[in-house]
Amino acid sequence: MGQLPDAVSDHGGHDEGMTESIDITEPVESFQVTPEAAEMYEAAFVPAFFTQWASILCEEAGISSGMHVLDVACGTGVVARVAADQVGPFGVVTGIDLNAAMLTVARRVRPDIDYRLGDAAALPVPDASYDVVVSQMALMFFPDQSKSLREMARVAKPGGTVAVLVPSDLGSQAVFGPFVAMAARHAGAAASSLLTSYFRCGDLHELSTTFEAAGLVPASSHNVQGTYRAPSVDAFVTTEVESTPLRARISDQTYQAIRADACDVLAPFTASDGSVQGPFETNLVVGRKPVQAVAP
């Protein structure tokens, strides 16, 4: 998906048969994006993939003029920018991310937004500071998702809103399900684990339950349909394999086998010009912080 995560969990084993053994001893992996990668993310991945949900998330969260809004794991600021347009000159938007390079690009694109370096599990803002807290395509990468949601609840004002959008489960993904299954045949179960880190919050009911455990009252939870796009099958494979540690853990031969089989797997979604376009499903959950705060 072109996502460049701050942290992903890495679990799994090794399939029997003609697969490659991958060392998966490190439970959590941290990524610091280079300035070049952050610029590419903003130029290519944001318009092709991430922009389509930003307005929907902000609308579902009820962002309006004059509000104070926090965008958690903001990346290069696609949601923060939409929110800033909606709150207007009398509102405040803050974006927080763990990657300094992402924030450098975000500040270049919209210098009027307050961007800060920080961890979602320990947000560097006071209690009850924001009317709305949002996070798009990031919660699945947090090592402790429950703690991060509790932090979002903490910094929301009583009566305020927390809204999160993440990919649905792999079984709902017509493009990624077959691709991950094929990659796992070549590289083993560890490949599946790395490539499915995007979908770790895919159970909508479980995500809603995590909201409740964080002290938030459920307001809405539903699927939102979108589109995944890539300029070519080769670009699809490069993005999905090289934006995780998988490439460093497989041989050139295994990587080429994945590339070759991807042409067949992605054929139903490949246009005459070679571009890839297919459905992509997300989960969107909105919760309210009680006026009388309830301890999670």
Coordinates of C-alpha atoms in Angstrom, one line a residue:
M1 CA 0.0 0.0 0.0
G2 CA 3.0 2.3 0.0
Q3 CA 2.7 2.7 3.7
L4 CA 6.0 3.4 5.5
P5 CA 5.2 2.3 9.1
D6 CA 6.8 3.6 12.2
A7 CA 6.5 0.2 13.8
V8 CA 5.0 -3.2 12.8
S9 CA 4.7 -6.4 14.7
D10 CA 6.5 -9.4 13.2
H11 CA 5.3 -12.8 14.1
G12 CA 5.0 -16.1 12.3
G13 CA 6.8 -19.3 11.5
H14 CA 8.0 -21.3 8.5
D15 CA 5.9 -23.3 6.0
E16 CA 6.8 -26.8 4.9
G17 CA 8.0 -27.3 1.3
M18 CA 9.7 -25.1 -1.2
T19 CA 9.8 -21.9 0.8
E20 CA 12.5 -19.8 2.2
S21 CA 13.3 -19.6 5.9
I22 CA 13.1 -16.1 7.2
D23 CA 14.5 -14.9 10.6
I24 CA 11.7 -13.4 12.5
T25 CA 13.2 -13.2 16.0
E26 CA 12.6 -9.4 16.5
P27 CA 9.1 -8.8 17.8
V28 CA 8.9 -5.2 16.9
E29 CA 10.6 -3.3 14.1
S30 CA 11.1 0.5 13.9
F31 CA 11.3 2.4 10.7
Q32 CA 12.7 5.9 10.2
V33 CA 11.8 7.1 6.8
T34 CA 14.5 8.9 4.7
P35 CA 13.8 12.4 3.4
E36 CA 13.7 11.0 -0.1
A37 CA 11.2 8.3 0.9
A38 CA 9.0 10.9 2.6
E39 CA 8.9 13.1 -0.5
M40 CA 8.0 10.1 -2.6
Y41 CA 5.3 9.2 -0.2
E42 CA 3.7 12.6 -0.5
A43 CA 4.1 12.8 -4.2
A44 CA 3.0 9.3 -5.2
F45 CA 1.2 7.4 -2.4
V46 CA -0.8 10.2 -0.9
P47 CA -2.7 11.2 -4.1
A48 CA -2.9 7.6 -5.3
F49 CA -4.1 5.9 -2.1
F50 CA -4.4 7.9 1.1
T51 CA -6.3 11.1 -0.1
Q52 CA -9.5 9.3 -0.9
W53 CA -10.4 8.6 2.7
A54 CA -9.2 11.8 4.4
S55 CA -12.4 13.8 3.7
I56 CA -14.6 10.8 4.7
L57 CA -12.8 10.4 8.0
C58 CA -13.0 14.2 8.8
E59 CA -16.7 14.2 7.9
E60 CA -17.5 11.2 10.0
A61 CA -15.6 12.7 12.9
G62 CA -17.8 15.8 12.7
I63 CA -15.0 18.3 12.2
S64 CA -16.3 21.8 11.8
S65 CA -15.3 25.5 12.0
G66 CA -13.4 26.6 15.1
M67 CA -12.6 23.1 16.4
H68 CA -9.3 21.9 17.8
V69 CA -8.3 18.7 16.0
L70 CA -5.4 16.3 16.5
D71 CA -4.2 14.0 13.7
V72 CA -2.2 11.1 15.2
A73 CA 0.5 9.5 13.1
C74 CA -0.2 12.2 10.5
G75 CA 2.5 11.2 8.1
T76 CA 2.9 14.0 5.6
G77 CA -0.4 15.5 6.7
V78 CA -3.1 14.5 4.2
V79 CA -5.8 14.3 7.0
A80 CA -4.4 17.3 8.8
R81 CA -4.7 19.4 5.7
V82 CA -8.4 18.5 5.1
A83 CA -9.1 19.2 8.8
A84 CA -7.4 22.6 8.6
D85 CA -9.6 23.6 5.7
Q86 CA -12.7 22.6 7.7
V87 CA -11.8 24.2 11.0
G88 CA -11.0 27.5 9.3
P89 CA -9.0 30.4 10.7
F90 CA -10.5 30.1 14.2
G91 CA -9.7 26.5 14.6
V92 CA -6.5 24.6 15.5
V93 CA -5.0 21.5 13.9
T94 CA -2.0 19.6 15.3
G95 CA -0.3 16.7 13.6
I96 CA 1.9 14.3 15.5
D97 CA 4.2 11.6 14.0
L98 CA 7.2 9.6 15.0
N99 CA 9.0 10.2 11.7
A100 CA 10.9 13.5 11.5
A101 CA 11.2 13.2 7.7
M102 CA 7.5 12.9 7.3
L103 CA 7.0 16.0 9.4
T104 CA 9.5 17.9 7.4
V105 CA 7.5 17.3 4.2
A106 CA 4.2 18.1 6.1
R107 CA 5.6 21.4 7.2
R108 CA 6.8 22.3 3.7
V109 CA 3.3 21.5 2.2
R110 CA 1.3 23.3 4.9
P111 CA 3.4 25.5 7.1
D112 CA 0.3 26.9 8.9
I113 CA -0.3 23.6 10.6
D114 CA 1.3 22.7 14.0
Y115 CA 3.3 19.5 13.4
R116 CA 5.1 17.8 16.3
L117 CA 7.4 14.8 16.8
G118 CA 5.8 12.3 19.1
D119 CA 4.7 8.8 19.9
A120 CA 1.1 7.7 19.7
A121 CA 1.5 5.7 22.9
A122 CA 2.6 8.9 24.8
L123 CA 1.1 11.9 23.0
P124 CA 3.0 15.1 23.9
V125 CA -0.2 17.1 24.5
P126 CA -2.2 17.8 27.7
D127 CA -5.4 16.0 28.8
A128 CA -8.7 17.1 27.2
S129 CA -7.0 19.4 24.6
Y130 CA -8.9 18.5 21.4
D131 CA -12.5 18.4 20.2
V132 CA -11.6 15.7 17.7
V133 CA -8.8 13.2 17.5
V134 CA -8.3 11.3 14.2
S135 CA -5.9 8.7 12.9
Q136 CA -5.9 7.3 9.4
M137 CA -4.1 4.1 8.2
A138 CA -1.8 4.0 11.2
L139 CA -3.3 2.2 14.2
M140 CA -2.4 -1.3 12.9
F141 CA 1.3 -0.3 13.1
F142 CA 1.3 0.8 16.7
P143 CA 3.0 -1.8 19.0
D144 CA 0.3 -1.3 21.7
Q145 CA -3.0 -0.3 19.9
S146 CA -5.0 -0.3 23.2
K147 CA -2.6 2.1 24.9
S148 CA -2.6 4.4 21.8
L149 CA -6.4 4.5 21.8
R150 CA -6.4 5.3 25.5
E151 CA -4.0 8.1 24.8
M152 CA -6.3 9.5 22.1
A153 CA -9.2 9.3 24.6
R154 CA -7.1 11.1 27.2
V155 CA -6.3 14.1 25.0
A156 CA -9.9 14.4 23.7
K157 CA -12.2 16.8 25.6
P158 CA -15.2 15.4 27.5
G159 CA -17.9 14.9 24.9
G160 CA -15.2 15.0 22.2
T161 CA -14.6 12.5 19.3
V162 CA -12.0 9.9 18.5
A163 CA -12.2 8.5 14.9
V164 CA -9.9 5.9 13.3
L165 CA -9.7 4.5 9.8
V166 CA -7.7 1.3 9.1
P167 CA -7.8 -1.4 6.4
S168 CA -10.4 -4.2 6.8
D169 CA -9.2 -7.8 7.2
L170 CA -7.3 -9.6 4.5
G171 CA -10.2 -11.8 3.6
S172 CA -12.1 -8.7 2.5
Q173 CA -9.3 -7.5 0.2
A174 CA -9.8 -8.8 -3.4
V175 CA -6.4 -7.6 -4.5
F176 CA -4.2 -8.3 -1.5
G177 CA -5.6 -11.6 -0.4
P178 CA -4.4 -13.5 -3.4
F179 CA -1.1 -11.6 -3.6
V180 CA -0.2 -12.4 0.0
A181 CA -1.1 -16.0 -0.4
M182 CA 1.1 -16.3 -3.5
A183 CA 4.0 -14.5 -1.7
A184 CA 3.7 -16.9 1.3
R185 CA 4.0 -19.9 -1.1
H186 CA 7.4 -18.6 -2.1
A187 CA 8.7 -17.1 1.1
G188 CA 6.9 -18.9 3.9
A189 CA 4.6 -17.9 6.7
A190 CA 6.9 -15.1 7.8
A191 CA 6.3 -13.3 4.4
S192 CA 2.6 -13.5 5.1
S193 CA 3.1 -12.0 8.6
L194 CA 5.1 -9.1 7.2
L195 CA 2.8 -8.4 4.3
T196 CA -0.4 -8.7 6.4
S197 CA 0.7 -6.2 9.1
Y198 CA -1.5 -3.6 7.3
F199 CA -4.6 -5.7 8.2
R200 CA -4.0 -6.3 11.9
C201 CA -7.0 -4.1 12.9
G202 CA -9.2 -5.7 10.2
D203 CA -11.9 -7.1 12.6
L204 CA -14.4 -4.3 12.8
H205 CA -16.1 -5.7 15.9
E206 CA -12.8 -6.2 17.7
L207 CA -11.8 -2.7 16.9
S208 CA -15.0 -1.3 18.2
T209 CA -14.5 -3.3 21.4
T210 CA -11.0 -1.8 21.8
F211 CA -12.6 1.6 21.6
E212 CA -15.0 0.7 24.4
A213 CA -12.1 -0.6 26.5
A214 CA -10.3 2.8 26.0
G215 CA -13.3 4.5 27.7
L216 CA -15.0 5.7 24.5
V217 CA -18.7 5.3 23.8
P218 CA -19.3 3.8 20.3
A219 CA -21.0 6.2 17.9
S220 CA -20.6 4.4 14.6
S221 CA -18.6 1.6 13.0
H222 CA -18.8 0.5 9.3
N223 CA -16.8 -0.3 6.2
V224 CA -15.7 2.3 3.7
Q225 CA -14.9 1.1 0.1
G226 CA -12.0 2.6 -1.8
T227 CA -9.5 1.9 -4.5
Y228 CA -5.9 0.7 -4.6
R229 CA -3.9 1.9 -7.6
A230 CA -0.4 1.2 -8.8
P231 CA 1.2 2.3 -12.1
S232 CA 2.2 -1.3 -13.0
V233 CA 2.4 -4.8 -11.5
D234 CA 6.1 -4.4 -11.1
A235 CA 5.5 -1.1 -9.1
F236 CA 2.9 -2.9 -7.0
V237 CA 5.4 -5.7 -6.0
T238 CA 8.2 -3.2 -5.4
T239 CA 6.0 -1.1 -3.1
E240 CA 4.5 -4.0 -1.1
V241 CA 7.7 -5.9 -0.6
E242 CA 10.2 -3.1 -0.1
S243 CA 8.1 -1.0 2.3
T244 CA 8.5 -3.9 4.8
P245 CA 11.6 -5.8 5.9
L246 CA 10.7 -8.7 3.7
R247 CA 13.0 -7.7 0.8
A248 CA 16.1 -7.9 3.0
R249 CA 15.1 -11.4 4.2
I250 CA 14.5 -13.2 0.9
S251 CA 16.9 -14.1 -1.9
D252 CA 16.9 -12.5 -5.3
Q253 CA 15.5 -15.7 -6.7
T254 CA 12.6 -15.7 -4.3
Y255 CA 11.9 -12.1 -5.1
Q256 CA 11.9 -12.7 -8.8
A257 CA 9.5 -15.6 -8.4
I258 CA 7.1 -13.4 -6.5
R259 CA 7.4 -10.8 -9.3
A260 CA 6.7 -13.3 -12.0
D261 CA 3.7 -14.9 -10.3
A262 CA 2.3 -11.4 -9.4
C263 CA 1.4 -10.9 -13.1
D264 CA -1.0 -13.8 -13.0
V265 CA -2.4 -13.0 -9.5
L266 CA -3.1 -9.3 -10.4
A267 CA -4.3 -10.0 -13.9
P268 CA -8.0 -9.4 -13.0
F269 CA -7.1 -5.9 -11.8
T270 CA -4.6 -5.0 -14.5
A271 CA -5.7 -2.6 -17.2
S272 CA -4.7 -2.5 -20.9
D273 CA -2.1 0.1 -20.1
G274 CA -0.5 -2.1 -17.4
S275 CA -1.7 -0.2 -14.4
V276 CA -3.3 -2.0 -11.4
Q277 CA -6.6 -0.8 -9.9
G278 CA -8.7 -2.8 -7.6
P279 CA -11.1 -2.5 -4.6
F280 CA -9.8 -1.8 -1.1
E281 CA -12.0 -2.0 2.0
T282 CA -11.4 -0.1 5.2
N283 CA -12.9 0.0 8.7
L284 CA -14.0 3.4 10.2
V285 CA -14.8 3.6 13.9
V286 CA -16.0 6.7 15.7
G287 CA -16.2 7.0 19.5
R288 CA -17.2 9.7 21.9
K289 CA -15.5 10.5 25.2
P290 CA -18.1 10.7 27.9
V291 CA -18.7 14.0 29.5
Q292 CA -18.2 12.3 32.8
A293 CA -15.0 10.5 32.0
V294 CA -15.0 6.7 32.6
A295 CA -11.7 5.1 33.5
P296 CA -10.8 2.5 30.8

